[in-house]
mmCIF file of C-alpha atoms in Angstrom:
data_model
loop_
_atom_site.group_PDB
_atom_site.id
_atom_site.type_symbol
_atom_site.label_atom_id
_atom_site.label_comp_id
_atom_site.label_asym_id
_atom_site.label_seq_id
_atom_site.Cartn_x
_atom_site.Cartn_y
_atom_site.Cartn_z
ATOM 1 C CA MET A 1 50.868 13.791 -139.357
ATOM 2 C CA PRO A 2 51.410 10.280 -138.125
ATOM 3 C CA LEU A 3 54.565 9.248 -136.341
ATOM 4 C CA VAL A 4 55.082 5.510 -136.803
ATOM 5 C CA ARG A 5 57.212 3.289 -134.601
ATOM 6 C CA ILE A 6 57.910 -0.205 -135.858
ATOM 7 C CA ASP A 7 59.540 -2.796 -133.635
ATOM 8 C CA ILE A 8 60.602 -6.247 -134.775
ATOM 9 C CA LYS A 9 63.006 -8.956 -133.738
ATOM 10 C CA LYS A 10 66.359 -8.649 -135.518
ATOM 11 C CA HIS A 11 65.916 -9.872 -139.100
ATOM 12 C CA GLN A 12 68.535 -11.374 -141.402
ATOM 13 C CA ASP A 13 67.435 -9.077 -144.246
ATOM 14 C CA PRO A 14 68.657 -5.533 -143.424
ATOM 15 C CA THR A 15 65.890 -4.016 -145.599
ATOM 16 C CA HIS A 16 63.028 -5.881 -143.885
ATOM 17 C CA ALA A 17 62.065 -3.139 -141.404
ATOM 18 C CA LYS A 18 62.190 -0.448 -144.096
ATOM 19 C CA ARG A 19 59.952 -2.529 -146.365
ATOM 20 C CA ILE A 20 57.466 -2.941 -143.515
ATOM 21 C CA GLY A 21 57.495 0.838 -143.092
ATOM 22 C CA GLN A 22 56.830 1.419 -146.780
ATOM 23 C CA LEU A 23 53.793 -0.856 -146.676
ATOM 24 C CA ILE A 24 52.462 0.819 -143.533
ATOM 25 C CA TYR A 25 52.803 4.265 -145.099
ATOM 26 C CA ALA A 26 50.970 3.070 -148.231
ATOM 27 C CA ALA A 27 48.199 1.618 -146.057
ATOM 28 C CA MET A 28 47.842 4.879 -144.101
ATOM 29 C CA HIS A 29 47.744 6.835 -147.344
ATOM 30 C CA SER A 30 44.963 4.674 -148.806
ATOM 31 C CA ALA A 31 42.934 3.835 -145.677
ATOM 32 C CA ILE A 32 42.940 7.103 -143.726
ATOM 33 C CA GLY A 33 44.113 9.678 -146.264
ATOM 34 C CA VAL A 34 47.567 10.472 -144.921
ATOM 35 C CA PRO A 35 48.988 13.087 -147.304
ATOM 36 C CA GLU A 36 51.794 12.458 -149.772
ATOM 37 C CA ASN A 37 55.250 12.812 -148.165
ATOM 38 C CA ASP A 38 53.779 12.808 -144.629
ATOM 39 C CA ASN A 39 56.035 9.919 -143.672
ATOM 40 C CA PHE A 40 57.910 9.884 -140.348
ATOM 41 C CA GLN A 41 58.992 6.501 -139.003
ATOM 42 C CA ILE A 42 61.268 5.056 -136.358
ATOM 43 C CA LEU A 43 62.367 1.511 -137.173
ATOM 44 C CA ALA A 44 63.876 -0.635 -134.440
ATOM 45 C CA GLU A 45 65.162 -4.193 -134.422
ATOM 46 C CA HIS A 46 65.721 -6.013 -131.141
ATOM 47 C CA ASP A 47 67.445 -9.139 -129.925
ATOM 48 C CA GLU A 48 65.262 -11.698 -128.156
ATOM 49 C CA GLN A 49 66.175 -10.303 -124.718
ATOM 50 C CA HIS A 50 64.709 -6.914 -125.678
ATOM 51 C CA PHE A 51 61.566 -7.964 -127.533
ATOM 52 C CA ILE A 52 59.098 -9.381 -125.041
ATOM 53 C CA PHE A 53 55.479 -10.333 -125.790
ATOM 54 C CA ASP A 54 52.909 -12.902 -124.787
ATOM 55 C CA PRO A 55 52.654 -15.498 -127.563
ATOM 56 C CA GLN A 56 48.978 -16.289 -126.859
ATOM 57 C CA TYR A 57 47.319 -13.230 -125.295
ATOM 58 C CA LEU A 58 43.598 -13.079 -126.219
ATOM 59 C CA GLY A 59 43.923 -16.483 -127.931
ATOM 60 C CA ILE A 60 46.041 -15.111 -130.784
ATOM 61 C CA ASN A 61 49.028 -17.361 -131.541
ATOM 62 C CA ARG A 62 51.960 -15.019 -132.141
ATOM 63 C CA SER A 63 55.380 -16.075 -133.386
ATOM 64 C CA ASP A 64 58.826 -14.516 -133.021
ATOM 65 C CA LYS A 65 58.099 -12.734 -136.331
ATOM 66 C CA LEU A 66 55.749 -10.351 -134.493
ATOM 67 C CA VAL A 67 55.596 -6.797 -135.873
ATOM 68 C CA VAL A 68 54.650 -4.173 -133.274
ATOM 69 C CA ILE A 69 53.365 -0.968 -134.849
ATOM 70 C CA GLN A 70 52.548 2.160 -132.887
ATOM 71 C CA ILE A 71 51.038 5.051 -134.797
ATOM 72 C CA THR A 72 50.667 8.447 -133.133
ATOM 73 C CA LEU A 73 48.308 10.663 -135.114
ATOM 74 C CA SER A 74 45.936 13.570 -134.745
ATOM 75 C CA GLU A 75 42.533 12.606 -133.387
ATOM 76 C CA GLY A 76 39.473 12.531 -135.600
ATOM 77 C CA ARG A 77 39.305 9.208 -137.451
ATOM 78 C CA THR A 78 36.148 7.129 -137.182
ATOM 79 C CA VAL A 79 36.111 3.588 -135.817
ATOM 80 C CA GLU A 80 35.426 2.378 -139.361
ATOM 81 C CA GLN A 81 38.518 4.179 -140.685
ATOM 82 C CA LYS A 82 40.639 2.679 -137.922
ATOM 83 C CA LYS A 83 39.343 -0.827 -138.643
ATOM 84 C CA LEU A 84 40.109 -0.337 -142.337
ATOM 85 C CA LEU A 85 43.615 0.822 -141.454
ATOM 86 C CA TYR A 86 44.265 -2.254 -139.266
ATOM 87 C CA LYS A 87 42.974 -4.578 -141.976
ATOM 88 C CA THR A 88 44.898 -2.842 -144.766
ATOM 89 C CA ILE A 89 48.181 -2.928 -142.839
ATOM 90 C CA ALA A 90 47.807 -6.580 -141.812
ATOM 91 C CA GLU A 91 46.769 -7.767 -145.260
ATOM 92 C CA SER A 92 49.517 -5.852 -147.080
ATOM 93 C CA LEU A 93 52.230 -7.153 -144.725
ATOM 94 C CA ASN A 94 50.865 -10.646 -145.220
ATOM 95 C CA ALA A 95 50.643 -10.400 -149.016
ATOM 96 C CA GLU A 96 53.958 -8.636 -149.626
ATOM 97 C CA LEU A 97 56.228 -9.933 -146.840
ATOM 98 C CA ALA A 98 54.484 -13.135 -145.683
ATOM 99 C CA VAL A 99 53.926 -11.711 -142.193
ATOM 100 C CA ARG A 100 51.219 -13.797 -140.556
ATOM 101 C CA LEU A 101 48.046 -11.852 -139.730
ATOM 102 C CA GLU A 102 48.433 -13.043 -136.128
ATOM 103 C CA ASP A 103 51.838 -11.348 -136.014
ATOM 104 C CA VAL A 104 50.608 -7.820 -136.740
ATOM 105 C CA PHE A 105 50.094 -5.854 -133.505
ATOM 106 C CA ILE A 106 48.902 -2.256 -133.964
ATOM 107 C CA ASN A 107 48.402 0.499 -131.403
ATOM 108 C CA LEU A 108 46.995 3.905 -132.342
ATOM 109 C CA VAL A 109 47.712 6.891 -130.106
ATOM 110 C CA GLU A 110 45.487 9.868 -130.867
ATOM 111 C CA VAL A 111 46.558 13.356 -129.843
ATOM 112 C CA LYS A 112 45.153 16.850 -130.239
ATOM 113 C CA LYS A 113 46.555 18.855 -133.146
ATOM 114 C CA GLU A 114 48.330 21.334 -130.866
ATOM 115 C CA ASN A 115 50.557 18.488 -129.634
ATOM 116 C CA TRP A 116 52.689 18.569 -132.788
ATOM 117 C CA SER A 117 55.708 20.668 -133.685
ATOM 118 C CA PHE A 118 57.215 19.812 -137.057
ATOM 119 C CA GLY A 119 60.254 22.013 -136.533
ATOM 120 C CA ASN A 120 61.343 25.558 -135.725
ATOM 121 C CA GLY A 121 59.794 25.330 -132.246
ATOM 122 C CA ILE A 122 56.357 26.142 -133.672
ATOM 123 C CA ALA A 123 53.061 24.316 -133.127
ATOM 124 C CA GLN A 124 52.078 24.442 -136.803
ATOM 125 C CA TYR A 125 48.616 22.914 -136.273
ATOM 126 C CA ALA A 126 47.681 24.975 -133.170
ATOM 127 C CA LEU A 127 44.690 27.215 -133.707
#
């Protein structure tokens, strides 16, 4: 059960953030086996005063088209699966929406399964 947060600078196309989310879900489905319909996303667009980043940290030249993606998911994926996920997301955003590879920033947050409640006040994954 991933929870995906996508942050971008305000875009002229009102469907841009949603399209990014669709591509990220497809990448998670193919790269790390996220189940069908397991799609929970928070999409946020910011003005330039509320979207701060270093344009050259680690020698990567970022533009104001930066896409910040934070994925919270249950622990257990291998390093290889994570690398495939990063690559799949970046390449699909580049191919479908012309987002530069340098402008794809991804952060995974892994949590134990008992840290989820999908509703009804129940920890559905707790053993």
